[in-house]
Tab-separated table of C-alpha atoms in Angstrom:
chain	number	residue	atom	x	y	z
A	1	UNK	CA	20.059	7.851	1.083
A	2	UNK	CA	20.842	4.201	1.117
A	3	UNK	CA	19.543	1.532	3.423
A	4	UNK	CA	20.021	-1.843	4.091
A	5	UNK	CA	16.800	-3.806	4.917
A	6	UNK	CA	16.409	-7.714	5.457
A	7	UNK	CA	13.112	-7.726	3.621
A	8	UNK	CA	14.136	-5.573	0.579
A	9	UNK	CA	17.578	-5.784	0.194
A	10	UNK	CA	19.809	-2.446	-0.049
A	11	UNK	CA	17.084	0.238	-1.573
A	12	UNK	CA	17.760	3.986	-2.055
A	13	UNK	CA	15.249	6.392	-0.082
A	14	UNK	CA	14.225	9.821	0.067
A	15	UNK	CA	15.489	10.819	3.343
A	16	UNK	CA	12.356	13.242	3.941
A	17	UNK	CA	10.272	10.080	4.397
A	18	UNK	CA	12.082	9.221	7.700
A	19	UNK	CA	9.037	8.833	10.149
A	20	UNK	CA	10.285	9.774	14.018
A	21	UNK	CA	8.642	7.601	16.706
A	22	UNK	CA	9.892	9.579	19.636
A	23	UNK	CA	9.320	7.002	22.584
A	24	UNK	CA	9.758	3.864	19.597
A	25	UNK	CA	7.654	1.427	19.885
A	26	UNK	CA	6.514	-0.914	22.431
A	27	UNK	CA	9.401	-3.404	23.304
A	28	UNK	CA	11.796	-1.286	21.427
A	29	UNK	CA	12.009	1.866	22.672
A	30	UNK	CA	15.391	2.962	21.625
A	31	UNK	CA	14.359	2.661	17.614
A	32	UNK	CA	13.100	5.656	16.698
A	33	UNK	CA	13.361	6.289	13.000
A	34	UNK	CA	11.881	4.299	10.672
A	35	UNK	CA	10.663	4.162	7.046
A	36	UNK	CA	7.130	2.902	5.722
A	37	UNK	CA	8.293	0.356	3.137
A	38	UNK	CA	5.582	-1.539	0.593
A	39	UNK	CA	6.454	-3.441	-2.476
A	40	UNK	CA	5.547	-1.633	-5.660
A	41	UNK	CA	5.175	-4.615	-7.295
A	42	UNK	CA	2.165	-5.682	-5.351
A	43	UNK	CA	1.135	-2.616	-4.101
A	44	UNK	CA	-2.827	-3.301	-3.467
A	45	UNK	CA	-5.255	-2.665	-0.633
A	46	UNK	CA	-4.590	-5.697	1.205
A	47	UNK	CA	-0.586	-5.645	0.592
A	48	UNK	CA	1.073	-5.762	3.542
A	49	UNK	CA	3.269	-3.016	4.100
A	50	UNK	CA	6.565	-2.889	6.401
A	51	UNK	CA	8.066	-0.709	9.341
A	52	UNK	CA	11.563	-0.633	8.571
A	53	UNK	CA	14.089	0.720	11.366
A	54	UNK	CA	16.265	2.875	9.926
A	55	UNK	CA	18.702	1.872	12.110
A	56	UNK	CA	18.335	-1.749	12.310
A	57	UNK	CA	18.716	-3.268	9.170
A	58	UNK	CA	17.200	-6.674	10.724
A	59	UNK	CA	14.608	-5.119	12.287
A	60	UNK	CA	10.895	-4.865	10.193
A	61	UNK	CA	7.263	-4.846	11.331
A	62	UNK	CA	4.655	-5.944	8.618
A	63	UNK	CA	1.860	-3.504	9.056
A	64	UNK	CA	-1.554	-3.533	7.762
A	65	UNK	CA	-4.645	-0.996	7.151
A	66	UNK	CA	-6.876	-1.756	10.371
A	67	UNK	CA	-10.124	-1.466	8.617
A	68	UNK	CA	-9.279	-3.595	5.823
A	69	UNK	CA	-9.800	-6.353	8.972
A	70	UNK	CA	-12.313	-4.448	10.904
A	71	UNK	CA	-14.474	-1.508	8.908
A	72	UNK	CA	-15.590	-0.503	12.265
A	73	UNK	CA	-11.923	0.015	14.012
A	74	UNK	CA	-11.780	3.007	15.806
A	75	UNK	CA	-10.352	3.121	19.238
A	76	UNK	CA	-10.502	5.686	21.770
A	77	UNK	CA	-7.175	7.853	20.972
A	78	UNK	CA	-6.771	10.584	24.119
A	79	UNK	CA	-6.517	14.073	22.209
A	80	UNK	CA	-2.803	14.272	23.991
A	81	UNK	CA	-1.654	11.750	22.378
A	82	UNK	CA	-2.728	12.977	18.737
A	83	UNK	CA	-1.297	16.920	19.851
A	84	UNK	CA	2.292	14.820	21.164
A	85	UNK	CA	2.682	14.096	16.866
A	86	UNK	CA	1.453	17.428	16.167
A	87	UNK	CA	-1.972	19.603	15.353
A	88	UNK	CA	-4.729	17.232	16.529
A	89	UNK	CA	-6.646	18.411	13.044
A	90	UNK	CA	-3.576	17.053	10.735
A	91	UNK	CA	-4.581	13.636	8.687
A	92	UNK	CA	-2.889	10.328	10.596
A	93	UNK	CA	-2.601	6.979	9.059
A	94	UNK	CA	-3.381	4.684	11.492
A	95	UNK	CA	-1.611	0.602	11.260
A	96	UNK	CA	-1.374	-2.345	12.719
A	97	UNK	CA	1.131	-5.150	13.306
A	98	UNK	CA	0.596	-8.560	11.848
A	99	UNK	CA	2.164	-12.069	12.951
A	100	UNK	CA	3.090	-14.325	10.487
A	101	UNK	CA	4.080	-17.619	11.890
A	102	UNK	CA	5.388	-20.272	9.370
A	103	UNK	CA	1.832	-21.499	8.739
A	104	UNK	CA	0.168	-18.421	7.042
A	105	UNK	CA	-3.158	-19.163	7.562
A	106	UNK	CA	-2.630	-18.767	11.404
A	107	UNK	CA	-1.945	-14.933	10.987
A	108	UNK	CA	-2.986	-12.601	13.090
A	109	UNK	CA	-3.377	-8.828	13.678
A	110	UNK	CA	-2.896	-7.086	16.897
A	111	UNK	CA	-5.852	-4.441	16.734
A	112	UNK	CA	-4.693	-3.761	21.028
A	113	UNK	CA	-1.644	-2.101	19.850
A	114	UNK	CA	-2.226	0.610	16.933
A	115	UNK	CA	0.218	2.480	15.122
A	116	UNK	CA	-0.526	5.825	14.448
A	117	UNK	CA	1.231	8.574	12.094
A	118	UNK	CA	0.710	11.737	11.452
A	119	UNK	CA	1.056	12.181	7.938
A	120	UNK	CA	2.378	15.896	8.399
A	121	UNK	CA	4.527	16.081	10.558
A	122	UNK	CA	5.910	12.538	9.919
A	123	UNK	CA	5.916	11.640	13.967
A	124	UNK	CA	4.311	8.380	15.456
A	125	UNK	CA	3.491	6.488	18.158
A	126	UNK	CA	2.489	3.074	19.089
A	127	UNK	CA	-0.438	2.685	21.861
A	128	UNK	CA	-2.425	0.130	24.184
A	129	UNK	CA	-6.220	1.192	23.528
A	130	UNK	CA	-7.968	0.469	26.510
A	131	UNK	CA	-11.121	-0.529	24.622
A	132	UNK	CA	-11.945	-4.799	25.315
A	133	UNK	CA	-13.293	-4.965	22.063
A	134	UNK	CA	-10.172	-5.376	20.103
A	135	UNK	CA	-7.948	-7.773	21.349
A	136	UNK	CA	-4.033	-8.666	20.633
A	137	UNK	CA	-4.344	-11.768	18.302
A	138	UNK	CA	-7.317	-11.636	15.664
A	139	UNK	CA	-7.088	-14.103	13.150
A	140	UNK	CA	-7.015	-12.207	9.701
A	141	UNK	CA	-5.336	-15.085	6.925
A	142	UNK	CA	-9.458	-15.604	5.607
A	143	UNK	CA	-10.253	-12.282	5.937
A	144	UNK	CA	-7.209	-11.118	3.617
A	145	UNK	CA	-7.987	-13.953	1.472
A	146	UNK	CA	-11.423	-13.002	0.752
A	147	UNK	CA	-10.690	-9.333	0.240
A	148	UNK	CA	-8.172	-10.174	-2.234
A	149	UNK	CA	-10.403	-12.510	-4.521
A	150	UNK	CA	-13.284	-9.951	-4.282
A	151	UNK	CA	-10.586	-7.655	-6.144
A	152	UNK	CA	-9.565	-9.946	-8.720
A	153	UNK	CA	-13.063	-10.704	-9.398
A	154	UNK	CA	-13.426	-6.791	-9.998
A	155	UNK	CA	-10.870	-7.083	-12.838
């Protein structure tokens, strides 16, 4: 299928990679089917990858790998949650949004609000974790940086 993105232009997709959030995400719960986009071009471990509505052409969240911010993430998910996206033993992929205001290096990542996927059944969610540890705005622009010299210095 075809769709039009803001961040990517018009790109053809396999329609099987549709992900269904059934209660969309918080602040927009009436989006519901979206597409994990990433360019290929710079696909790396600390790329930032996008949320695409596939009904909202204007509408993308840049998502990130928690752990590539925090090794240690790992909220408290109730098991209900996990068996609402399907069998609580399936693999998920677990995100997280990022801000990016004008000035880069004031990015941050909102570990409070996790997105999680499971990767069979292609349904997700979006969550508050109760946990105080992680909190809404966590400045990540050094972090990122760092991680991504430590690579090139692997080359």
């Amino acid at each position: 299928m075809k769709l039009q993105t803001r961040i990517f232009g018009e790109i053809e997709i396999d329609e099987s990679k549709k992900l269904i959030f059934e209660q969309g995400i918080i602040g927009y719960p009436d989006l519901k089917e979206f597409f994990l986009l990433y360019d290929i071009e710079k696909e790396s471990k600390t790329a930032i990858s996008w949320l695409q509505s596939a009904n909202e052409e204007c509408f993308a969240l840049p998502v990130i790998d928690p752990l590539l911010v925090n090794e240690k993430y790992n909220p408290v998910v109730e098991d209900e949650v996990l068996a609402a996206l399907g069998n609580i033993d399936d693999e998920f992929a677990v995100f997280t949004t990022i801000r990016v205001p004008s000035d880069i290096t004031q990015m941050t990542v909102n570990l409070k609000a996790p997105i999680i996927i499971n990767v069979t059944t292609q349904k997700g969610c979006q969550l508050i974790v109760e946990d105080k540890a992680y909190a809404i705005r966590v400045p990540v622009y050094d972090i990122l940086k760092a991680k991504k010299e430590e690579k090139e210095t692997e080359k």
